[in-house]
Short mmCIF file of C-alpha atoms and ligand atoms in Angstrom, two decimals:
data_model
loop_
_atom_site.label_atom_id
_atom_site.label_comp_id
_atom_site.label_asym_id
_atom_site.label_seq_id
_atom_site.Cartn_x
_atom_site.Cartn_y
_atom_site.Cartn_z
CA UNK A 1 0.00 0.00 0.00
CA UNK A 2 1.42 3.40 -0.93
CA UNK A 3 1.77 5.81 1.95
CA UNK A 4 -0.92 8.35 2.79
CA UNK A 5 0.56 11.74 3.51
CA UNK A 6 -0.75 14.46 5.74
CA UNK A 7 0.19 18.09 6.25
CA UNK A 8 -0.37 19.42 9.77
CA UNK A 9 -0.99 23.09 10.58
CA UNK A 10 -0.60 24.26 14.18
CA UNK A 11 -0.05 27.43 16.17
CA UNK A 12 1.17 26.37 19.60
CA UNK A 13 1.70 23.39 21.83
CA UNK A 14 1.14 20.71 19.18
CA UNK A 15 0.04 17.94 21.53
CA UNK A 16 -2.28 16.79 18.76
CA UNK A 17 0.62 16.57 16.32
CA UNK A 18 2.35 14.50 19.00
CA UNK A 19 -0.67 12.20 19.23
CA UNK A 20 -0.47 11.56 15.47
CA UNK A 21 3.26 10.84 15.74
CA UNK A 22 2.77 8.55 18.76
CA UNK A 23 -0.17 6.64 17.27
CA UNK A 24 1.85 6.02 14.13
CA UNK A 25 4.75 4.75 16.25
CA UNK A 26 2.59 2.57 18.51
CA UNK A 27 0.81 1.00 15.53
CA UNK A 28 4.06 0.79 13.59
CA UNK A 29 2.04 2.31 10.75
CA UNK A 30 4.26 3.01 7.77
CA UNK A 31 1.25 3.77 5.61
CA UNK A 32 0.60 7.13 7.28
CA UNK A 33 3.21 9.85 7.01
CA UNK A 34 3.35 13.44 8.12
CA UNK A 35 4.99 15.05 5.12
CA UNK A 36 5.08 18.61 6.46
CA UNK A 37 4.20 20.74 9.48
CA UNK A 38 3.38 24.42 9.08
CA UNK A 39 3.02 27.07 11.75
CA UNK A 40 2.25 30.77 11.81
CA UNK A 41 4.37 30.86 14.97
CA UNK A 42 8.06 30.05 14.70
CA UNK A 43 8.27 29.52 18.47
CA UNK A 44 5.45 26.99 18.60
CA UNK A 45 6.29 23.94 20.67
CA UNK A 46 4.70 21.94 17.84
CA UNK A 47 7.58 23.03 15.58
CA UNK A 48 10.05 21.70 18.12
CA UNK A 49 8.14 18.41 18.10
CA UNK A 50 8.37 18.29 14.28
CA UNK A 51 12.14 18.93 14.45
CA UNK A 52 12.64 16.24 17.08
CA UNK A 53 10.84 13.74 14.88
CA UNK A 54 12.60 14.72 11.64
CA UNK A 55 9.42 15.97 10.05
CA UNK A 56 9.89 18.71 7.45
CA UNK A 57 8.40 22.01 8.57
CA UNK A 58 8.17 25.66 7.66
CA UNK A 59 6.89 28.78 9.37
CA UNK A 60 5.67 32.13 8.07
CA UNK A 61 4.99 35.25 10.08
CA UNK A 62 1.55 36.75 9.30
CA UNK A 63 2.78 40.18 10.43
CA UNK A 64 5.02 40.29 7.36
CA UNK A 65 2.02 40.15 5.00
CA UNK A 66 -0.48 42.87 4.12
CA UNK A 67 -3.54 40.67 4.17
CA UNK A 68 -4.87 37.25 5.11
CA UNK A 69 -5.06 36.48 1.38
CA UNK A 70 -1.39 37.36 0.79
CA UNK A 71 -0.32 35.25 3.77
CA UNK A 72 -2.37 32.26 2.61
CA UNK A 73 -1.04 32.65 -0.97
CA UNK A 74 2.49 32.37 0.42
CA UNK A 75 1.55 29.18 2.28
CA UNK A 76 -0.01 27.71 -0.89
CA UNK A 77 3.19 28.53 -2.72
CA UNK A 78 5.40 26.84 -0.12
CA UNK A 79 3.12 23.80 0.06
CA UNK A 80 3.88 23.11 -3.62
CA UNK A 81 7.18 21.64 -2.40
CA UNK A 82 5.35 18.96 -0.40
CA UNK A 83 3.07 16.13 -1.28
CA UNK A 84 0.01 15.46 0.88
CA UNK A 85 -3.40 13.81 0.63
CA UNK A 86 -4.97 15.49 3.64
CA UNK A 87 -4.39 18.79 5.43
CA UNK A 88 -5.06 18.64 9.17
CA UNK A 89 -5.66 21.76 11.24
CA UNK A 90 -4.55 20.67 14.71
CA UNK A 91 -4.66 23.76 16.88
CA UNK A 92 -4.20 26.19 13.97
CA UNK A 93 -5.56 29.43 15.36
CA UNK A 94 -6.09 31.36 12.14
CA UNK A 95 -9.06 31.66 9.83
CA UNK A 96 -8.27 30.47 6.32
CA UNK A 97 -9.03 32.64 3.30
CA UNK A 98 -11.65 31.47 0.81
CA UNK A 99 -8.94 31.01 -1.81
CA UNK A 100 -7.04 28.66 0.50
CA UNK A 101 -10.13 26.59 1.28
CA UNK A 102 -11.03 26.39 -2.44
CA UNK A 103 -7.48 25.34 -3.35
CA UNK A 104 -7.67 22.30 -1.08
CA UNK A 105 -11.42 21.77 -1.25
CA UNK A 106 -12.62 18.76 0.78
CA UNK A 107 -9.03 17.92 1.70
CA UNK A 108 -8.86 20.00 4.89
CA UNK A 109 -10.07 18.78 8.27
CA UNK A 110 -10.16 20.75 11.50
CA UNK A 111 -10.09 19.66 15.11
CA UNK A 112 -12.33 21.79 17.29
CA UNK A 113 -12.66 21.78 21.10
CA UNK A 114 -16.46 21.66 21.38
CA UNK A 115 -19.42 19.64 20.25
CA UNK A 116 -20.17 21.51 17.05
CA UNK A 117 -22.38 23.16 15.92
CA UNK A 118 -22.39 24.43 19.52
CA UNK A 119 -19.61 26.87 20.38
CA UNK A 120 -17.68 27.56 17.19
CA UNK A 121 -14.76 29.98 17.51
CA UNK A 122 -12.63 30.63 20.57
CA UNK A 123 -12.87 30.09 24.34
CA UNK A 124 -15.06 27.02 24.15
CA UNK A 125 -14.17 25.75 27.65
CA UNK A 126 -15.07 29.10 29.18
CA UNK A 127 -18.45 28.97 27.43
CA UNK A 128 -19.14 25.47 28.78
CA UNK A 129 -18.49 26.76 32.32
CA UNK A 130 -20.52 29.92 31.77
CA UNK A 131 -23.53 28.01 30.49
CA UNK A 132 -23.18 25.07 32.89
CA UNK A 133 -23.35 22.64 29.97
CA UNK A 134 -23.85 18.99 30.85
CA UNK A 135 -21.65 17.73 28.01
CA UNK A 136 -18.42 18.85 26.41
CA UNK A 137 -16.18 17.25 23.83
CA UNK A 138 -14.31 17.57 20.57
CA UNK A 139 -15.27 17.47 16.91
CA UNK A 140 -13.42 16.82 13.67
CA UNK A 141 -14.98 18.36 10.58
CA UNK A 142 -14.22 19.16 6.96
CA UNK A 143 -13.36 22.79 6.48
CA UNK A 144 -15.50 25.10 4.39
CA UNK A 145 -15.29 28.87 4.15
CA UNK A 146 -17.35 29.45 7.33
CA UNK A 147 -16.10 29.48 10.92
CA UNK A 148 -16.18 25.84 12.11
CA UNK A 149 -19.22 25.17 9.91
CA UNK A 150 -18.03 22.39 7.57
CA UNK A 151 -19.42 18.86 7.46
CA UNK A 152 -18.95 17.16 10.81
CA UNK A 153 -17.10 13.85 10.48
CA UNK A 154 -16.91 12.63 14.07
CA UNK A 155 -17.15 13.76 17.64
CA UNK A 156 -16.70 12.41 21.12
CA UNK A 157 -18.26 13.72 24.30
CA UNK A 158 -18.04 13.42 28.05
CA UNK A 159 -20.20 14.47 30.97
CA UNK A 160 -18.91 17.55 32.74
CA UNK A 161 -18.41 16.93 36.47
CA UNK A 162 -16.01 19.70 37.24
CA UNK A 163 -16.54 23.24 35.95
CA UNK A 164 -12.86 23.98 36.05
CA UNK A 165 -10.95 25.34 33.06
CA UNK A 166 -7.79 23.23 33.44
CA UNK A 167 -9.67 20.00 33.94
CA UNK A 168 -11.98 20.66 30.96
CA UNK A 169 -9.02 21.48 28.74
CA UNK A 170 -7.26 18.30 29.85
CA UNK A 171 -10.32 16.12 29.25
CA UNK A 172 -10.88 17.59 25.80
CA UNK A 173 -7.23 16.97 24.94
CA UNK A 174 -7.51 13.35 26.09
CA UNK A 175 -10.43 12.85 23.71
CA UNK A 176 -8.76 14.75 20.87
CA UNK A 177 -5.64 12.60 21.10
CA UNK A 178 -7.79 9.57 20.28
CA UNK A 179 -10.30 11.14 17.90
CA UNK A 180 -7.91 12.88 15.51
CA UNK A 181 -5.58 9.92 14.84
CA UNK A 182 -8.60 7.64 14.44
CA UNK A 183 -10.27 9.89 11.87
CA UNK A 184 -7.02 10.40 9.94
CA UNK A 185 -6.56 6.66 9.80
CA UNK A 186 -10.16 6.06 8.65
CA UNK A 187 -9.73 8.65 5.87
CA UNK A 188 -6.42 7.02 4.91
CA UNK A 189 -8.12 3.62 4.69
CA UNK A 190 -10.89 5.12 2.53
CA UNK A 191 -13.43 4.19 5.20
CA UNK A 192 -14.47 7.82 5.44
CA UNK A 193 -15.52 9.37 2.15
CA UNK A 194 -16.75 12.85 1.37
CA UNK A 195 -18.01 12.89 -2.18
CA UNK A 196 -20.32 15.59 -3.57
CA UNK A 197 -20.62 16.89 0.00
CA UNK A 198 -22.02 13.59 1.27
CA UNK A 199 -20.20 11.97 4.18
CA UNK A 200 -20.13 8.20 4.41
CA UNK A 201 -18.35 6.10 7.00
CA UNK A 202 -17.99 2.46 6.08
CA UNK A 203 -20.72 2.93 3.48
CA UNK A 204 -23.28 4.54 5.82
CA UNK A 205 -24.31 8.15 5.42
CA UNK A 206 -23.81 10.42 8.45
CA UNK A 207 -25.26 13.86 7.86
CA UNK A 208 -24.40 15.03 11.40
CA UNK A 209 -21.17 13.10 11.91
CA UNK A 210 -20.59 9.93 13.89
CA UNK A 211 -20.19 9.68 17.64
CA UNK A 212 -17.08 7.90 18.88
CA UNK A 213 -17.02 6.58 22.42
CA UNK A 214 -13.60 6.07 23.97
C1 GAR B 1 -6.90 21.83 20.68
O1 GAR B 1 -7.72 21.69 21.82
C2 GAR B 1 -7.72 22.14 19.47
O2 GAR B 1 -9.00 21.55 19.47
C3 GAR B 1 -7.84 23.63 19.56
O3 GAR B 1 -6.57 24.05 19.99
C4 GAR B 1 -6.00 23.06 20.82
C5 GAR B 1 -4.60 22.80 20.35
O4 GAR B 1 -3.91 21.94 21.20
N1 GAR B 1 -8.17 24.20 18.29
C6 GAR B 1 -8.90 25.30 18.16
O5 GAR B 1 -9.32 25.93 19.11
C7 GAR B 1 -9.13 25.72 16.74
N2 GAR B 1 -10.06 26.78 16.69
P1 GAR B 1 -2.48 21.40 20.83
O6 GAR B 1 -1.67 22.58 20.29
O7 GAR B 1 -1.93 20.88 22.11
O8 GAR B 1 -2.62 20.34 19.77
#
């Protein structure tokens, strides 16, 4: 089987990049490769993780560009040097331009720390606390030009017992570290398909994504 390549975009810690690296190692999976890591932050810990694991990476500073479009154009240009089947936003804290999304249409997935469509955007844990939500979780979805609005692929939830920011963040991360590698692997194995905007998982249609219980 030829190897399936992913590009990972991140802005900070990169624990989700680490989970992809670790899952690949644990499963001894040579069929999934991270061909490039990109960050808008040259000091991101995720970049250090890429370096330590000999994964090619590049960074660009948005402040050096006049517009979101110009910045994204520069990324598109750099990405021409790398081969990838899937682009994974794993803690990438920037909104993509329409041109960028169109260029890689239906090839970009995003990991989001809430049960979408509830709480798109930032500060999701704070909102859970504020609204005393019973459930919290994480979602992986295809990216369209809206803010966290693309087709939901899968999600996983837990019951909130402790309305504490650190513990919520930690629990969401625990879920994410299972959900993201699983979904990448299902896409790699062609078990998840997104054709003509219709999502199927193992041949069954899921218009609102599939729940994964860990
Ligand atoms: C993750 O919780 C991810 O869901 C979130 O950032 C965190 C990154 O963690 N992404 C977003 O909020 C995107 N809007 P990590 O850097 O440790 O992987």
